[in-house]
XYZ file of C-alpha atoms in Angstrom:
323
model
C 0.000 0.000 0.000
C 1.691 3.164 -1.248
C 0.578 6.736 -1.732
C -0.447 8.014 -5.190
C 0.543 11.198 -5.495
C -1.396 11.048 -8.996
C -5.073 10.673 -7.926
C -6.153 10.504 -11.879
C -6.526 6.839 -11.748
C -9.735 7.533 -9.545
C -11.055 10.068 -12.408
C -13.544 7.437 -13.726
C -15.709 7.495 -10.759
C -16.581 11.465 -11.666
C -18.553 10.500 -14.578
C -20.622 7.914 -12.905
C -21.742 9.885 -9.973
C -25.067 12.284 -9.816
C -24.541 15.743 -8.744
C -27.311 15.338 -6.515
C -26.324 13.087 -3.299
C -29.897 13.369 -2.108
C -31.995 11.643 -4.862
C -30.569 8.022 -4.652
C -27.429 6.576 -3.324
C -25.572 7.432 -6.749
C -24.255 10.831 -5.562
C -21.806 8.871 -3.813
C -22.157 5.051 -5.207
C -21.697 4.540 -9.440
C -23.681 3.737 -11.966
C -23.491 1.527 -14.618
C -22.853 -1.685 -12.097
C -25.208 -5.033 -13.523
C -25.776 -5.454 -9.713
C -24.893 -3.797 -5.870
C -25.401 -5.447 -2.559
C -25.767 -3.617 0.495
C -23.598 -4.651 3.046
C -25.243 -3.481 7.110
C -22.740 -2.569 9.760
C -23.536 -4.379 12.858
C -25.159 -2.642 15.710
C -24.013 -3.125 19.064
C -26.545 -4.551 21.995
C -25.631 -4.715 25.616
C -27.434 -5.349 28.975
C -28.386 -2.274 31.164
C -24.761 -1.632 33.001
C -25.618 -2.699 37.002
C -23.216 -0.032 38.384
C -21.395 2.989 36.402
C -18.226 2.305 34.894
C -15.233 2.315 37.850
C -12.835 5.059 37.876
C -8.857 4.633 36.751
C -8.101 4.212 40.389
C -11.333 1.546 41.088
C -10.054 -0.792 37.830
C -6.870 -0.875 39.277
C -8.331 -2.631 42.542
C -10.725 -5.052 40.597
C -10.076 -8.457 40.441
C -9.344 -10.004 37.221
C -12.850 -11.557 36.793
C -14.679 -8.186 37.794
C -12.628 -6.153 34.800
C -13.785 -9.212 32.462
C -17.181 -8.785 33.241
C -17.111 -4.791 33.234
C -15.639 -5.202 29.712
C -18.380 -7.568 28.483
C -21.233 -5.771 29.822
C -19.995 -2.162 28.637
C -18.463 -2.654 25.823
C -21.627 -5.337 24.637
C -21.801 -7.641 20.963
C -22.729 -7.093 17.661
C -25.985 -7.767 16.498
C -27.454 -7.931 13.381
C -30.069 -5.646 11.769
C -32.816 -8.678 11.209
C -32.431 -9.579 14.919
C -32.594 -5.979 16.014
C -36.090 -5.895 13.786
C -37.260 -8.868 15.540
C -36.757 -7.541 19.203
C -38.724 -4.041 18.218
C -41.310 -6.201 16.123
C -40.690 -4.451 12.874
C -39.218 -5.530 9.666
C -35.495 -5.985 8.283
C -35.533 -5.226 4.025
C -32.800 -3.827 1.849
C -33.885 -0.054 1.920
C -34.441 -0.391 6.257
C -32.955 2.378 7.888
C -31.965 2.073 11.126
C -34.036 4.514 13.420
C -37.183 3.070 11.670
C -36.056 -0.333 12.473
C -35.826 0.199 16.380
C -38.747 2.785 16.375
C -37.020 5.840 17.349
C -39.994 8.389 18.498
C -39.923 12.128 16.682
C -37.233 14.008 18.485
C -35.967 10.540 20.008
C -32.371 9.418 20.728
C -31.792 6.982 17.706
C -28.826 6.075 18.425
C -29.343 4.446 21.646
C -32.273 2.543 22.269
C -33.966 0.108 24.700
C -35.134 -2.348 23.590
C -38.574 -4.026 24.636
C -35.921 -7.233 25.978
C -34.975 -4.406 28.532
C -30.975 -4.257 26.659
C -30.123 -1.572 25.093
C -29.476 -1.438 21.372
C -26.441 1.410 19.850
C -26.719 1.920 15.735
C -23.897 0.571 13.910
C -20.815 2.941 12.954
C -21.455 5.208 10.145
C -18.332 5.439 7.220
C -16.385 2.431 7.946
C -16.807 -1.486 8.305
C -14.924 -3.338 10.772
C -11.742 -4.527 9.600
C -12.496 -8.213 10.188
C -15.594 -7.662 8.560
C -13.776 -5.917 5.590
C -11.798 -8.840 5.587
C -14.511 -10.946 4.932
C -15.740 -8.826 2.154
C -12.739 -8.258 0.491
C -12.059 -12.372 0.082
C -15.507 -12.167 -2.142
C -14.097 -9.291 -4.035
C -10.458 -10.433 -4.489
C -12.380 -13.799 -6.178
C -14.358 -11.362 -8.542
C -11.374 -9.519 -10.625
C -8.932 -10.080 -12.549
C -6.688 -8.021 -11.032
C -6.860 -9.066 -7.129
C -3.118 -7.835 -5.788
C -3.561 -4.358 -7.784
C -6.523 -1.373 -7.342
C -6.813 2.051 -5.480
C -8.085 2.363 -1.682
C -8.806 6.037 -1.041
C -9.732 7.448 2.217
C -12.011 10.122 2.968
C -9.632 13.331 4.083
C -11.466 14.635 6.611
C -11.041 11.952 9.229
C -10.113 12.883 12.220
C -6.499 13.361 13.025
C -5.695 11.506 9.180
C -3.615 14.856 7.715
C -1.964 17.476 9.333
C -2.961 21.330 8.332
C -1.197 24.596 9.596
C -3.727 25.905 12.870
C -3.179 26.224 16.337
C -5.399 22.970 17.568
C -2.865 19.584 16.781
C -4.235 17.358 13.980
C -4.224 14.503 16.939
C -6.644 16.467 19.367
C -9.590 14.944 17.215
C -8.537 11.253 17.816
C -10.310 8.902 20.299
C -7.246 8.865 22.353
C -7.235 12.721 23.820
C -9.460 10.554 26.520
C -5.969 9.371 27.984
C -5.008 12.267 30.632
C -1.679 12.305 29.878
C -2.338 13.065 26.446
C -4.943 15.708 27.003
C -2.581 17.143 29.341
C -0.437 18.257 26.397
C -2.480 19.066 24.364
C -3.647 21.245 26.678
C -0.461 22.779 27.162
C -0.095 22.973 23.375
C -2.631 25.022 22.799
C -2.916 27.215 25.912
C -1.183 30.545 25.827
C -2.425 32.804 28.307
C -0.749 35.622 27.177
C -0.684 36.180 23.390
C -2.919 33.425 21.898
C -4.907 35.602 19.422
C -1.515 36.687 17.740
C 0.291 33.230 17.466
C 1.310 32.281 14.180
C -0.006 29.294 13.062
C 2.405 26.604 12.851
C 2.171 22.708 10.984
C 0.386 20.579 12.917
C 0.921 16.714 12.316
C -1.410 14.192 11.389
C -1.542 10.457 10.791
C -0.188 10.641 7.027
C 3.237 12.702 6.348
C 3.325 16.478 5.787
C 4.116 15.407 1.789
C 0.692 13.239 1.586
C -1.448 15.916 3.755
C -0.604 18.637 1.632
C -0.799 16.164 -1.773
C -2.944 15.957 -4.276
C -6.541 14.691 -3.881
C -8.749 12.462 -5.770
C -11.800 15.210 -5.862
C -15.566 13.480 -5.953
C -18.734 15.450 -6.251
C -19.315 15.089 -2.449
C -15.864 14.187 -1.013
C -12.160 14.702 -1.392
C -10.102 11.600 -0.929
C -6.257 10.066 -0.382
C -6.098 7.365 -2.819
C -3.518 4.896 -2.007
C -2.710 1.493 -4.036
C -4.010 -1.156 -2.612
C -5.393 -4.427 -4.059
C -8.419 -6.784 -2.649
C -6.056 -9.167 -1.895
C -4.277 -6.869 0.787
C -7.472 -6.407 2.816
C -8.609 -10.272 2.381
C -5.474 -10.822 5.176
C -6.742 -9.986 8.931
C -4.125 -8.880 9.161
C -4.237 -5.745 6.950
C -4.471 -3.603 9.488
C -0.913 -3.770 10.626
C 0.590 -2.793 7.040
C -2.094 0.350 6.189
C 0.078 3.388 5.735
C -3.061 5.177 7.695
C -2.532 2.943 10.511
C -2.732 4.697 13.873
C 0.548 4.723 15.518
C 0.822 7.497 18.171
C -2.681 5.851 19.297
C -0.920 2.511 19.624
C 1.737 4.711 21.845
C -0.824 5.489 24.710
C -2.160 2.248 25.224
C -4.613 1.809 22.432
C -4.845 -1.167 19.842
C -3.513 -1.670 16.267
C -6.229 0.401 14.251
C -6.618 1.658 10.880
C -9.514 3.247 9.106
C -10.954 1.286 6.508
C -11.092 2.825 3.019
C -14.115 5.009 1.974
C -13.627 3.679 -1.674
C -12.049 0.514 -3.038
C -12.046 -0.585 -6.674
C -9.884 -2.817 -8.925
C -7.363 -2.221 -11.878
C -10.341 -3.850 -14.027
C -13.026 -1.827 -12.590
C -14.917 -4.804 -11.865
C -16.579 -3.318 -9.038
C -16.529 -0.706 -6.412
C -16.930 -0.696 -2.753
C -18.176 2.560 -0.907
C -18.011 3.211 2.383
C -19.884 6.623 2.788
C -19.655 8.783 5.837
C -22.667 9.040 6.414
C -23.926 5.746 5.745
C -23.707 2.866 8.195
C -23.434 0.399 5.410
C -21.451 -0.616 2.832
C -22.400 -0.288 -1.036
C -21.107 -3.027 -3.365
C -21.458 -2.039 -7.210
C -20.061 -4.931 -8.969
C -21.368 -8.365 -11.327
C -24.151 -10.320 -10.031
C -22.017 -13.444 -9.213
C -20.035 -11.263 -6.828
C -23.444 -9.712 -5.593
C -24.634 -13.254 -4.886
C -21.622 -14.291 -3.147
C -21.463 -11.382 -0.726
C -25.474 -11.722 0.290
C -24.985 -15.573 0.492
C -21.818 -15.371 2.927
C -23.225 -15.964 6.370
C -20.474 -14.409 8.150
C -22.030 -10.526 6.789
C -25.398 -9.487 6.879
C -26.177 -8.263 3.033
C -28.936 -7.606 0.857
C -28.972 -6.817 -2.605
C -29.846 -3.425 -4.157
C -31.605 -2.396 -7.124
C -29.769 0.529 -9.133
C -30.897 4.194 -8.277
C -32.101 3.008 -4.622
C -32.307 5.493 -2.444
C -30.797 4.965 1.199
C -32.465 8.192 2.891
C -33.466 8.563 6.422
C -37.000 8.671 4.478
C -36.235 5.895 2.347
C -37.766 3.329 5.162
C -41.697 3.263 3.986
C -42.243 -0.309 5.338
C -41.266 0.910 8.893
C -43.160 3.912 9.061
């Protein structure tokens, strides 16, 4: 996986996207696809905590077994979107959006739900897939080109913390790990100036990808700027792509955190054989490829997947069975 500092291999894409993101999912997903699949990010169901979280100095006194069971309970499991539908009583179908699926009231919290089995139910992550369930995918899509070792993975460029830009506020002060108080300490300190902060002059402020990537060129969508990096299937079919990303997350590694790495917001072959598209602001991911491959991904057990007709639309209002 290596940086393209030439983004015009991603030029294709332009043509088959609508200038409207709001009329179907093709202001961000291309036409011209025999068949797309619509891949649903798991949601996340726990029991009702029995006791709020322990402070730093609490965990450290827990037994073993407690912090195991603390872990479980907070951090909960995935669960699918049917078996979501079946604990609210309403009904899982390609076009199902998730607030209509566990009944959010007008005005209600959608994101976090009770559920009538008294555990509560937390929508799935919006813009990226897991990376084991990437993995998964990307096995189906390696088999369906080609070309499976060679093909563009571009990343959205307004992740948090992904490129650096000249401001005041570090690039890293939008990761998850500013929660660590050492951390926040500094970056406290780093942007504190009690005494002439409204005349400092900007300076660079580092990000995940070099200074020579951040300020690059970008692959420029009708909705999104991208970093397009080359990257085949193949490389995300190993669990173990994580580890060899370019993007991977390395001063969050340094405080304590776990190998992570965002998955791509757009991966296609040398053939063009299909696309995947991880939108933003979906929490699903789009598949625009042959029918075989369509087939294969909806059939695979280990992902919850439905196919899509062409021109669907995946609006909040999209949902008319669950009304």
């Amino acid at each position: 996986m290596e940086w393209m500092a030439d983004p015009s291999p991603g030029a294709w894409l332009r043509d088959r996207l609508d200038d409207d993101v709001t009329a179907s999912m093709h202001g961000v997903v291309p036409r011209g696809f025999p068949a797309y699949a619509r891949v649903f990010h798991p949601g996340v169901v726990r029991s009702l905590p029995d006791r709020p979280y322990p402070t730093p100095d609490e965990w450290e006194r827990l037994p073993e077994p407690e912090r195991r069971r603390l872990d479980a309970q907070f951090s909960g499991e995935r669960v699918t979107w049917a078996d979501t539908a079946a604990v609210f009583g309403t009904t899982m179908h390609a076009l199902a959006q998730w607030q209509r699926i566990v009944r959010t009231p007008v005005d209600g919290d959608w994101r976090t739900r009770i559920g009538p089995d008294g555990r509560e139910y937390n929508a799935p992550a919006e813009g990226e897939l897991d990376p084991d369930l990437l993995s998964v995918l990307a096995g189906h899509l390696a088999a369906h080109t080609a070309t499976p070792d060679a093909g563009v993975a571009a990343l959205w460029e307004g992740w948090g913390g992904l490129v650096g830009f000249f401001g005041q506020t570090p690039s890293r002060a939008f990761l998850g790990f500013d929660d660590d108080p050492h951390h926040r300490a500094m970056l406290e300190r780093s942007t504190h100036d009690p005494f002439n902060n409204g005349f400092r002059k900007p300076t660079w402020q580092e990000g995940i990808l070099s200074r020579e990537i951040s300020e690059g060129p970008r692959l420029r969508l009708p909705q999104r700027d991208h970093v397009p990096f080359t990257a085949g299937a193949s490389e995300f079919a190993d669990p173990d792509w994580v580890l060899r990303a370019p993007w991977r997350d390395l001063a969050a590694e340094e405080h304590g955190f776990p190998p992570s790495a965002q998955s791509p917001s757009l991966l296609w072959p040398d053939d063009r054989a299909w696309v995947m598209v991880s939108e933003i602001d979906f929490d699903s991911t789009i598949v625009a490829g042959s029918p075989e491959l369509v087939r294969a991904i909806c059939t695979d057990e280990r992902l919850e997947a439905l196919a899509l007709r062409e021109g669907a639309d995946l609006t909040w209002d999209a949902d008319e069975v669950n009304r």
